[in-house]
Tab-separated table of C-alpha atoms in Angstrom:
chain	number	residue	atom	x	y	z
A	1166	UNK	CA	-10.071	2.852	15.392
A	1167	UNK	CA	-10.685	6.355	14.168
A	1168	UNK	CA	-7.663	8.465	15.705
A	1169	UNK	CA	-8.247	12.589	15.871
A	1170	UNK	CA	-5.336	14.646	14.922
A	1171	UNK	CA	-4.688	18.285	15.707
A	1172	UNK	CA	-3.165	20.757	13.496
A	1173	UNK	CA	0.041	20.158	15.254
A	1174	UNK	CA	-0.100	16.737	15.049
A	1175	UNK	CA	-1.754	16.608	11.215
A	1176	UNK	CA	1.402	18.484	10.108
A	1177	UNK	CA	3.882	15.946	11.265
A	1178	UNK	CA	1.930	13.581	9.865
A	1179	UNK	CA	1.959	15.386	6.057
A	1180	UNK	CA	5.658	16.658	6.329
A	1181	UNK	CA	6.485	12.751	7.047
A	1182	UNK	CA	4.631	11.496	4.226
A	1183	UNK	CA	6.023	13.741	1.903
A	1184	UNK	CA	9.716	12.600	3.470
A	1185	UNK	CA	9.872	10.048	5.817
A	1186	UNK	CA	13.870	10.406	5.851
A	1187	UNK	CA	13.284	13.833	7.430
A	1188	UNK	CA	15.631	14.377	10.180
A	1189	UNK	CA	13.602	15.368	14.083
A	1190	UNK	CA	15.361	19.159	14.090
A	1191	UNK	CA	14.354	20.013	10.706
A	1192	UNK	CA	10.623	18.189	11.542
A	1193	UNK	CA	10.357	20.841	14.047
A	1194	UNK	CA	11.349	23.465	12.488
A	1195	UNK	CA	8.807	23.086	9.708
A	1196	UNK	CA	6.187	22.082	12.306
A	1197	UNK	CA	7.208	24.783	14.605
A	1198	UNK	CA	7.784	22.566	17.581
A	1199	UNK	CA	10.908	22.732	19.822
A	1200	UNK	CA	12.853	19.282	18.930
A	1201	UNK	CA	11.946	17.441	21.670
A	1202	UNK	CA	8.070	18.618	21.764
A	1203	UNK	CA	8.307	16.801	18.509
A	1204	UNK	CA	10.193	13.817	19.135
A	1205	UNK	CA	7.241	12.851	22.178
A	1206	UNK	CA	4.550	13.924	19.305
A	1207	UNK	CA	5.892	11.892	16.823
A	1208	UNK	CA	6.386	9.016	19.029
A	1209	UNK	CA	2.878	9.679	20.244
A	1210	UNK	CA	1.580	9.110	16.574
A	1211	UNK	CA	3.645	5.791	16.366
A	1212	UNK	CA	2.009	4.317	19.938
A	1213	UNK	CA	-1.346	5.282	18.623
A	1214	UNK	CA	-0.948	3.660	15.307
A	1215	UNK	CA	-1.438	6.844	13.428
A	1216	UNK	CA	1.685	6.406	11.502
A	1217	UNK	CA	2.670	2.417	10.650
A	1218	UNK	CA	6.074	2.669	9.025
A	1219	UNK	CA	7.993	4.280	6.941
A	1220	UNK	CA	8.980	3.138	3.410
A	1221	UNK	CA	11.496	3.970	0.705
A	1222	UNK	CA	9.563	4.105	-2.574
A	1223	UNK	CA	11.254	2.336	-5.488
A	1224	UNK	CA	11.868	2.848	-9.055
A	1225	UNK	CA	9.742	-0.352	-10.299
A	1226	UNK	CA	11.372	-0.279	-13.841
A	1227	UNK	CA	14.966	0.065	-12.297
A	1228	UNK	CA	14.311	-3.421	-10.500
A	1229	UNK	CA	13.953	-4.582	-13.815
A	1230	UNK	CA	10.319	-4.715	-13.911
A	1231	UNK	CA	9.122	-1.630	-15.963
A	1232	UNK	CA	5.280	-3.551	-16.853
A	1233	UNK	CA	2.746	-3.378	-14.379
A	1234	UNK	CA	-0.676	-4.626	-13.976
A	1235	UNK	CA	-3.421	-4.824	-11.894
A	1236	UNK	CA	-5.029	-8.160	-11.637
A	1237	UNK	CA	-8.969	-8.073	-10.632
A	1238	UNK	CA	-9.513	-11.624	-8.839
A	1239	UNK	CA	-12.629	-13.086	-8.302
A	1240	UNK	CA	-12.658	-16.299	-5.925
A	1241	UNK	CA	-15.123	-18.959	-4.958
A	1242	UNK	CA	-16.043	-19.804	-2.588
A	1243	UNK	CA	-15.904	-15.925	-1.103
A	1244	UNK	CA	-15.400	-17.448	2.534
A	1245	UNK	CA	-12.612	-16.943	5.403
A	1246	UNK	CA	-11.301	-19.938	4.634
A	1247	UNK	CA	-10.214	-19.338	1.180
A	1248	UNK	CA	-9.536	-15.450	1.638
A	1249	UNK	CA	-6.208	-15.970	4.025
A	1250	UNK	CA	-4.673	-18.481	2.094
A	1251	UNK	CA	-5.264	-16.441	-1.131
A	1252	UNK	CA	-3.885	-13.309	0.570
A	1253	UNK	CA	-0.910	-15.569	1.726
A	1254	UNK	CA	-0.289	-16.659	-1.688
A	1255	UNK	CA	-0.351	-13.444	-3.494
A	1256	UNK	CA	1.740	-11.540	-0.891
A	1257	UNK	CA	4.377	-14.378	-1.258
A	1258	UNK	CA	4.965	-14.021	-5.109
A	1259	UNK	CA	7.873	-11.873	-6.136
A	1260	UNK	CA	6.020	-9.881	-8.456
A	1261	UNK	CA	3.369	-8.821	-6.099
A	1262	UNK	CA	3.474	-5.055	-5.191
A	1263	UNK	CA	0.582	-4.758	-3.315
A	1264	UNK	CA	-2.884	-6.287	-2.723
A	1265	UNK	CA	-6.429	-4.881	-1.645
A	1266	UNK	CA	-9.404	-6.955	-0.827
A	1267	UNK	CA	-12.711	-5.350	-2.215
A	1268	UNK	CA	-16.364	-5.223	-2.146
A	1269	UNK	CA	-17.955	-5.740	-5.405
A	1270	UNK	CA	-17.530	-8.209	-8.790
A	1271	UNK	CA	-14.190	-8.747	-7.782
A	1272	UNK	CA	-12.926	-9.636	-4.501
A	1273	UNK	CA	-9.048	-9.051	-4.785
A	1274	UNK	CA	-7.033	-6.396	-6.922
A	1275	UNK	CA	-3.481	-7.672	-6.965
A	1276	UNK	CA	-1.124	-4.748	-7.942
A	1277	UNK	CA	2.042	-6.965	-10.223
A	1278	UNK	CA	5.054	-5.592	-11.606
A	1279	UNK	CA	7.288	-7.736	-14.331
A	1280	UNK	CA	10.041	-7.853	-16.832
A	1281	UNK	CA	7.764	-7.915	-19.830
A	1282	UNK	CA	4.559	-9.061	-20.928
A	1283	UNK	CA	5.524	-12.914	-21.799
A	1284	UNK	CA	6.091	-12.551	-17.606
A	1285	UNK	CA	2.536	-11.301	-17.033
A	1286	UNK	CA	1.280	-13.635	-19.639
A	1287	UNK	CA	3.240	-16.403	-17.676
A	1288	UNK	CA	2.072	-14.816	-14.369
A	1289	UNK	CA	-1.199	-15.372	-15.223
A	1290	UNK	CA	-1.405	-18.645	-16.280
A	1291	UNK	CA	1.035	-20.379	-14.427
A	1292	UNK	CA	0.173	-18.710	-10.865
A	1293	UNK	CA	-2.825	-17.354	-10.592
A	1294	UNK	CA	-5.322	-19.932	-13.350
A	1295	UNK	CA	-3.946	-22.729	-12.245
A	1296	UNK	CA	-5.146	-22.044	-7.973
A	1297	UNK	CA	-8.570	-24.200	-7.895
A	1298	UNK	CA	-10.272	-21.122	-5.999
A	1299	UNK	CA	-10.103	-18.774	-8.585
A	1300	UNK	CA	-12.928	-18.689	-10.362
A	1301	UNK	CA	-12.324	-15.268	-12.766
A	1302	UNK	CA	-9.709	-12.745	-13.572
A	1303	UNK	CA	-9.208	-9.765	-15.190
A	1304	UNK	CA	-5.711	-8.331	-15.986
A	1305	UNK	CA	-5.856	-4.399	-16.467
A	1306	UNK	CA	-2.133	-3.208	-17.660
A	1307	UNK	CA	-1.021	-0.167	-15.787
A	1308	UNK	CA	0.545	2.191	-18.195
A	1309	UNK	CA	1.074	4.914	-15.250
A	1310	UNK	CA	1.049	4.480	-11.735
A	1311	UNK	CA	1.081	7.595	-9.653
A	1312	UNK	CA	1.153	8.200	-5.525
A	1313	UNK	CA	-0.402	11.112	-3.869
A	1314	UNK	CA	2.006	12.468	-1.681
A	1315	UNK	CA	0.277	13.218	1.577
A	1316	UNK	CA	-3.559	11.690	2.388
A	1317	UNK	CA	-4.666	14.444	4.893
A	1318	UNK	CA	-6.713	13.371	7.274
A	1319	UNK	CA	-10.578	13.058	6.994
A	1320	UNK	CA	-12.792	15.636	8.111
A	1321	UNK	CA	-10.052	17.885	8.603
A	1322	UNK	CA	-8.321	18.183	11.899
A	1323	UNK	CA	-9.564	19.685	15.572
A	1324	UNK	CA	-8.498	22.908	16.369
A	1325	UNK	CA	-6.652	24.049	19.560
């Protein structure tokens, strides 16, 4: 569902993303919206599934797992019936960050984060190698991972 935002409404959506925290009166104020003409826009966005959450970003290394890696998975066979179960299995290990599923060689990119590289090693082999699906991996080390603070939206945003 492709969702149009106004100007209004794209700059609640960027002031959130750079601080979800950010309390409704000083939302509108940077927005300039009267607080409640806010609150009903920014509960709009929610209803409309423009904005799905809000999350506090972590300090990876200070959870006592400074490496991270991306692991490219390639399964077989590529059906539905393999790709849940897969998905279920990666999002249930603890070192899992994140996972997409892609178009291409690879059909999963599963985004780790461990103690140290005997754990990735272990990771590896222990986890992922030994799931009869898996037919390849790669396992890319991360030595910086960076997130764009706001993702305006595409297209740029109606006016009036």
């Amino acid at each position: 569902m492709r969702s149009v935002l106004d100007a209004v409404d794209a700059a609640i959506v960027r002031e959130l993303q750079n601080d979800a925290r950010l309390p409704n009166k000083d939302l509108a104020a940077r927005v300039n919206l009267a607080p409640s003409t806010c609150l009903v826009r920014h509960r709009a966005l929610r209803e409309r599934g423009v904005l799905t959450g809000y999350r506090a970003e972590v300090d990876l290394a200070a959870l006592g797992r400074p490496v991270q890696a991306m692991i490219a998975v390639r399964v077989r066979p590529h059906t539905r019936a393999i790709v849940q179960p897969f998905i279920d299995f990666a999002l249930g290990l603890p070192e899992t960050v994140s996972l997409a599923h892609v178009a291409g060689p690879d059909d999963f990119l599963v985004h780790v984060a461990v103690a140290d590289t005997t754990h990735l090693q272990r990771l590896v082999l222990d986890s992922f190698t030994t799931r009869k699906e898996v037919a390849q991996l790669q396992t890319h080390l991360v030595f910086e991972h960076v997130r764009k603070g706001a993702v305006p939206p595409a297209g740029g945003v109606l006016d009036g």
